[in-house]
PDB file of C-alpha atoms in Angstrom:
ATOM      1  CA  UNK A   1      47.805  -7.229-131.703  1.00 45.00           C
ATOM      2  CA  UNK A   2      46.335  -7.684-135.330  1.00 47.00           C
ATOM      3  CA  UNK A   3      47.981  -5.767-138.145  1.00 50.00           C
ATOM      4  CA  UNK A   4      46.647  -2.302-139.345  1.00 49.00           C
ATOM      5  CA  UNK A   5      44.962  -2.739-135.699  1.00 52.00           C
ATOM      6  CA  UNK A   6      46.248   0.981-134.038  1.00 53.00           C
ATOM      7  CA  UNK A   7      48.000   0.550-130.436  1.00 54.00           C
ATOM      8  CA  UNK A   8      46.077   0.833-127.405  1.00 56.00           C
ATOM      9  CA  UNK A   9      47.074   3.588-125.629  1.00 56.00           C
ATOM     10  CA  UNK A  10      47.297   4.630-122.133  1.00 60.00           C
ATOM     11  CA  UNK A  11      44.181   7.513-122.068  1.00 60.00           C
ATOM     12  CA  UNK A  12      44.598  11.142-120.086  1.00 64.00           C
ATOM     13  CA  UNK A  13      41.580  13.238-118.985  1.00 64.00           C
ATOM     14  CA  UNK A  14      41.643  14.851-122.796  1.00 69.00           C
ATOM     15  CA  UNK A  15      41.955  11.992-125.254  1.00 66.00           C
ATOM     16  CA  UNK A  16      38.310  11.372-126.748  1.00 64.00           C
ATOM     17  CA  UNK A  17      36.780   8.304-125.128  1.00 66.00           C
ATOM     18  CA  UNK A  18      36.347   6.411-128.449  1.00 67.00           C
ATOM     19  CA  UNK A  19      38.581   7.092-131.728  1.00 78.00           C
ATOM     20  CA  UNK A  20      35.991   5.935-134.952  1.00 83.00           C
ATOM     21  CA  UNK A  21      36.560   7.862-138.811  1.00 88.00           C
ATOM     22  CA  UNK A  22      34.374  10.512-139.496  1.00 91.00           C
ATOM     23  CA  UNK A  23      32.246   8.369-142.187  1.00 93.00           C
ATOM     24  CA  UNK A  24      31.707   5.358-139.874  1.00 91.00           C
ATOM     25  CA  UNK A  25      30.564   7.723-136.827  1.00 90.00           C
ATOM     26  CA  UNK A  26      28.173   9.740-139.479  1.00 93.00           C
ATOM     27  CA  UNK A  27      26.374   6.040-140.596  1.00 93.00           C
ATOM     28  CA  UNK A  28      26.021   5.208-136.859  1.00 92.00           C
ATOM     29  CA  UNK A  29      24.600   8.168-136.060  1.00 92.00           C
ATOM     30  CA  UNK A  30      22.036   8.327-138.982  1.00 93.00           C
ATOM     31  CA  UNK A  31      21.177   4.337-137.702  1.00 93.00           C
ATOM     32  CA  UNK A  32      20.923   5.673-133.878  1.00 91.00           C
ATOM     33  CA  UNK A  33      18.562   8.607-135.336  1.00 91.00           C
ATOM     34  CA  UNK A  34      16.334   6.985-137.918  1.00 90.00           C
ATOM     35  CA  UNK A  35      14.799   4.814-134.607  1.00 92.00           C
ATOM     36  CA  UNK A  36      10.947   5.233-134.482  1.00 89.00           C
ATOM     37  CA  UNK A  37      11.722   6.449-131.370  1.00 90.00           C
ATOM     38  CA  UNK A  38      13.464  10.011-131.843  1.00 88.00           C
ATOM     39  CA  UNK A  39      10.635  11.075-134.319  1.00 85.00           C
ATOM     40  CA  UNK A  40       6.938  10.235-132.055  1.00 87.00           C
ATOM     41  CA  UNK A  41       6.311  14.118-131.909  1.00 88.00           C
ATOM     42  CA  UNK A  42       7.179  14.900-135.381  1.00 88.00           C
ATOM     43  CA  UNK A  43       4.729  17.266-136.649  1.00 88.00           C
ATOM     44  CA  UNK A  44       1.905  16.259-138.812  1.00 90.00           C
ATOM     45  CA  UNK A  45       2.732  16.613-142.642  1.00 91.00           C
ATOM     46  CA  UNK A  46      -0.142  19.352-142.875  1.00 94.00           C
ATOM     47  CA  UNK A  47       1.187  20.464-139.511  1.00 94.00           C
ATOM     48  CA  UNK A  48       4.982  21.151-141.409  1.00 93.00           C
ATOM     49  CA  UNK A  49       3.066  23.390-144.136  1.00 96.00           C
ATOM     50  CA  UNK A  50       1.028  24.950-142.440  1.00 95.00           C
ATOM     51  CA  UNK A  51       4.043  26.522-140.845  1.00 95.00           C
ATOM     52  CA  UNK A  52       6.127  26.832-143.621  1.00 96.00           C
ATOM     53  CA  UNK A  53       3.100  29.300-145.433  1.00 96.00           C
ATOM     54  CA  UNK A  54       2.695  30.832-141.898  1.00 95.00           C
ATOM     55  CA  UNK A  55       6.615  31.358-142.158  1.00 95.00           C
ATOM     56  CA  UNK A  56       5.838  32.529-145.869  1.00 94.00           C
ATOM     57  CA  UNK A  57       3.380  35.072-145.041  1.00 90.00           C
ATOM     58  CA  UNK A  58       5.730  36.188-142.076  1.00 91.00           C
ATOM     59  CA  UNK A  59       8.402  36.717-144.520  1.00 91.00           C
ATOM     60  CA  UNK A  60       6.120  38.687-146.853  1.00 87.00           C
ATOM     61  CA  UNK A  61       4.230  40.343-144.613  1.00 82.00           C
ATOM     62  CA  UNK A  62       8.168  41.325-143.348  1.00 86.00           C
ATOM     63  CA  UNK A  63       9.900  42.554-145.975  1.00 86.00           C
ATOM     64  CA  UNK A  64       6.727  44.814-147.301  1.00 82.00           C
ATOM     65  CA  UNK A  65       6.797  46.292-143.531  1.00 81.00           C
ATOM     66  CA  UNK A  66      10.297  47.203-144.324  1.00 84.00           C
ATOM     67  CA  UNK A  67       9.209  48.579-147.571  1.00 83.00           C
ATOM     68  CA  UNK A  68       6.621  50.980-147.537  1.00 80.00           C
ATOM     69  CA  UNK A  69       6.990  54.050-145.317  1.00 82.00           C
ATOM     70  CA  UNK A  70       5.709  54.209-141.914  1.00 81.00           C
ATOM     71  CA  UNK A  71       7.122  50.147-141.171  1.00 80.00           C
ATOM     72  CA  UNK A  72       4.210  47.911-140.092  1.00 79.00           C
ATOM     73  CA  UNK A  73       2.126  51.463-139.346  1.00 85.00           C
ATOM     74  CA  UNK A  74       2.241  52.000-142.576  1.00 83.00           C
ATOM     75  CA  UNK A  75       1.930  49.015-143.542  1.00 81.00           C
ATOM     76  CA  UNK A  76      -1.967  48.362-142.117  1.00 85.00           C
ATOM     77  CA  UNK A  77      -2.346  51.899-143.342  1.00 88.00           C
ATOM     78  CA  UNK A  78      -2.449  50.823-146.487  1.00 87.00           C
ATOM     79  CA  UNK A  79      -3.289  47.444-146.008  1.00 88.00           C
ATOM     80  CA  UNK A  80      -7.130  49.050-145.049  1.00 93.00           C
ATOM     81  CA  UNK A  81      -7.204  52.001-147.202  1.00 94.00           C
ATOM     82  CA  UNK A  82      -7.146  48.484-149.655  1.00 95.00           C
ATOM     83  CA  UNK A  83      -9.842  46.714-148.028  1.00 96.00           C
ATOM     84  CA  UNK A  84     -12.098  49.605-147.901  1.00 96.00           C
ATOM     85  CA  UNK A  85     -11.406  51.080-151.650  1.00 95.00           C
ATOM     86  CA  UNK A  86     -12.695  47.151-152.063  1.00 93.00           C
ATOM     87  CA  UNK A  87     -15.420  46.984-150.048  1.00 93.00           C
ATOM     88  CA  UNK A  88     -17.195  50.125-151.421  1.00 92.00           C
ATOM     89  CA  UNK A  89     -16.749  49.136-154.832  1.00 90.00           C
ATOM     90  CA  UNK A  90     -18.590  45.845-153.868  1.00 88.00           C
ATOM     91  CA  UNK A  91     -21.065  47.975-152.985  1.00 87.00           C
ATOM     92  CA  UNK A  92     -21.506  50.545-154.831  1.00 86.00           C
ATOM     93  CA  UNK A  93     -21.924  47.748-158.481  1.00 85.00           C
ATOM     94  CA  UNK A  94     -22.817  44.857-156.393  1.00 81.00           C
ATOM     95  CA  UNK A  95     -22.285  41.212-156.702  1.00 77.00           C
ATOM     96  CA  UNK A  96     -20.049  40.511-160.210  1.00 72.00           C
ATOM     97  CA  UNK A  97     -22.786  38.120-162.081  1.00 74.00           C
ATOM     98  CA  UNK A  98     -22.293  36.091-164.849  1.00 72.00           C
ATOM     99  CA  UNK A  99     -23.867  36.422-168.317  1.00 69.00           C
ATOM    100  CA  UNK A 100     -26.782  34.097-169.299  1.00 64.00           C
ATOM    101  CA  UNK A 101     -24.424  31.646-171.773  1.00 64.00           C
ATOM    102  CA  UNK A 102     -27.376  32.557-173.989  1.00 64.00           C
ATOM    103  CA  UNK A 103     -29.610  34.758-174.179  1.00 62.00           C
ATOM    104  CA  UNK A 104     -33.385  35.015-175.676  1.00 61.00           C
ATOM    105  CA  UNK A 105     -33.667  36.616-179.069  1.00 64.00           C
ATOM    106  CA  UNK A 106     -33.267  40.588-178.906  1.00 62.00           C
ATOM    107  CA  UNK A 107     -35.893  41.646-180.665  1.00 62.00           C
ATOM    108  CA  UNK A 108     -39.422  39.172-181.753  1.00 63.00           C
ATOM    109  CA  UNK A 109     -41.904  39.237-184.316  1.00 66.00           C
ATOM    110  CA  UNK A 110     -44.370  40.988-181.976  1.00 72.00           C
ATOM    111  CA  UNK A 111     -44.470  42.068-178.419  1.00 77.00           C
ATOM    112  CA  UNK A 112     -45.100  39.941-175.588  1.00 82.00           C
ATOM    113  CA  UNK A 113     -48.591  40.136-173.348  1.00 84.00           C
ATOM    114  CA  UNK A 114     -48.753  40.108-169.449  1.00 86.00           C
ATOM    115  CA  UNK A 115     -48.108  36.271-168.573  1.00 89.00           C
ATOM    116  CA  UNK A 116     -45.367  35.649-171.269  1.00 88.00           C
ATOM    117  CA  UNK A 117     -42.957  38.812-168.922  1.00 85.00           C
ATOM    118  CA  UNK A 118     -44.637  37.446-165.885  1.00 92.00           C
ATOM    119  CA  UNK A 119     -43.212  33.530-166.575  1.00 93.00           C
ATOM    120  CA  UNK A 120     -40.017  35.065-168.019  1.00 91.00           C
ATOM    121  CA  UNK A 121     -39.327  36.653-164.410  1.00 93.00           C
ATOM    122  CA  UNK A 122     -40.036  33.878-162.337  1.00 93.00           C
ATOM    123  CA  UNK A 123     -38.040  32.370-164.637  1.00 93.00           C
ATOM    124  CA  UNK A 124     -35.377  34.871-164.191  1.00 93.00           C
ATOM    125  CA  UNK A 125     -36.237  34.349-160.261  1.00 92.00           C
ATOM    126  CA  UNK A 126     -35.345  31.072-160.016  1.00 94.00           C
ATOM    127  CA  UNK A 127     -32.072  31.027-161.689  1.00 92.00           C
ATOM    128  CA  UNK A 128     -31.163  34.048-158.845  1.00 91.00           C
ATOM    129  CA  UNK A 129     -30.975  36.309-161.858  1.00 92.00           C
ATOM    130  CA  UNK A 130     -33.432  39.283-159.159  1.00 92.00           C
ATOM    131  CA  UNK A 131     -31.790  41.759-161.832  1.00 92.00           C
ATOM    132  CA  UNK A 132     -33.440  40.753-165.319  1.00 91.00           C
ATOM    133  CA  UNK A 133     -36.498  39.386-162.848  1.00 92.00           C
ATOM    134  CA  UNK A 134     -37.579  42.407-161.624  1.00 91.00           C
ATOM    135  CA  UNK A 135     -36.784  44.381-165.264  1.00 89.00           C
ATOM    136  CA  UNK A 136     -39.152  41.418-166.429  1.00 90.00           C
ATOM    137  CA  UNK A 137     -41.442  42.560-163.391  1.00 92.00           C
ATOM    138  CA  UNK A 138     -41.861  45.281-164.540  1.00 89.00           C
ATOM    139  CA  UNK A 139     -42.719  44.889-168.302  1.00 88.00           C
ATOM    140  CA  UNK A 140     -45.249  43.149-167.648  1.00 89.00           C
ATOM    141  CA  UNK A 141     -47.264  45.969-165.701  1.00 89.00           C
ATOM    142  CA  UNK A 142     -46.907  48.107-168.342  1.00 88.00           C
ATOM    143  CA  UNK A 143     -47.781  45.208-171.058  1.00 88.00           C
ATOM    144  CA  UNK A 144     -50.730  44.518-168.286  1.00 89.00           C
ATOM    145  CA  UNK A 145     -52.256  48.657-168.543  1.00 87.00           C
ATOM    146  CA  UNK A 146     -51.524  48.512-171.514  1.00 85.00           C
ATOM    147  CA  UNK A 147     -53.957  45.006-172.437  1.00 85.00           C
ATOM    148  CA  UNK A 148     -56.509  46.430-170.335  1.00 86.00           C
ATOM    149  CA  UNK A 149     -55.948  49.839-172.041  1.00 83.00           C
ATOM    150  CA  UNK A 150     -55.145  52.312-169.007  1.00 84.00           C
ATOM    151  CA  UNK A 151     -51.756  52.633-170.756  1.00 83.00           C
ATOM    152  CA  UNK A 152     -51.283  53.548-174.930  1.00 82.00           C
ATOM    153  CA  UNK A 153     -49.199  51.189-176.095  1.00 84.00           C
ATOM    154  CA  UNK A 154     -45.141  52.571-176.477  1.00 81.00           C
ATOM    155  CA  UNK A 155     -41.914  50.929-177.641  1.00 80.00           C
ATOM    156  CA  UNK A 156     -39.015  53.157-175.672  1.00 81.00           C
ATOM    157  CA  UNK A 157     -41.184  54.131-172.168  1.00 83.00           C
ATOM    158  CA  UNK A 158     -39.336  54.426-168.995  1.00 85.00           C
ATOM    159  CA  UNK A 159     -40.257  52.981-165.680  1.00 83.00           C
ATOM    160  CA  UNK A 160     -40.609  56.072-164.914  1.00 86.00           C
ATOM    161  CA  UNK A 161     -42.391  57.570-167.542  1.00 86.00           C
ATOM    162  CA  UNK A 162     -45.326  54.968-167.091  1.00 85.00           C
ATOM    163  CA  UNK A 163     -45.353  55.420-163.838  1.00 85.00           C
ATOM    164  CA  UNK A 164     -46.558  58.755-164.223  1.00 87.00           C
ATOM    165  CA  UNK A 165     -49.018  57.758-166.997  1.00 85.00           C
ATOM    166  CA  UNK A 166     -50.553  55.437-165.623  1.00 84.00           C
ATOM    167  CA  UNK A 167     -50.226  58.046-162.210  1.00 86.00           C
ATOM    168  CA  UNK A 168     -52.450  60.543-164.713  1.00 85.00           C
ATOM    169  CA  UNK A 169     -54.770  57.278-165.595  1.00 79.00           C
TER     170      UNK A 169
END
């Protein structure tokens, strides 16, 4: 027996089979568990991120259901009411549109011709600005009736007024 070595004692059935101190045992376990064969079936980074996201969503809804009167059913009713309100607003107000970066001048020195209104309508339609395209097309129609002397030129005429006057003519 050398210096510092523990004497070998006869083992009983209750003794642990190996007596290794804590730190070397931990290091040996880390070396063993770092082998690739233990990590072949680990989830990918994407799968771990998705699992984390879904756990977060589950925690969020669980907390919301606990705080909502009626629990999960009450939360479902509130969510459905919010979705219905959003759909009703979207249906009523339409898709939000961005305003054009540069708007044409508001007032010109001369009134535009029917052909200019039609060209503006085509330009708006090509850009997908359907409201402006319909407005310009209507202005072109009214201007064409004014150019043919079927309507008297009058600024500020509404589409209903134009249609009524044109119908009488």
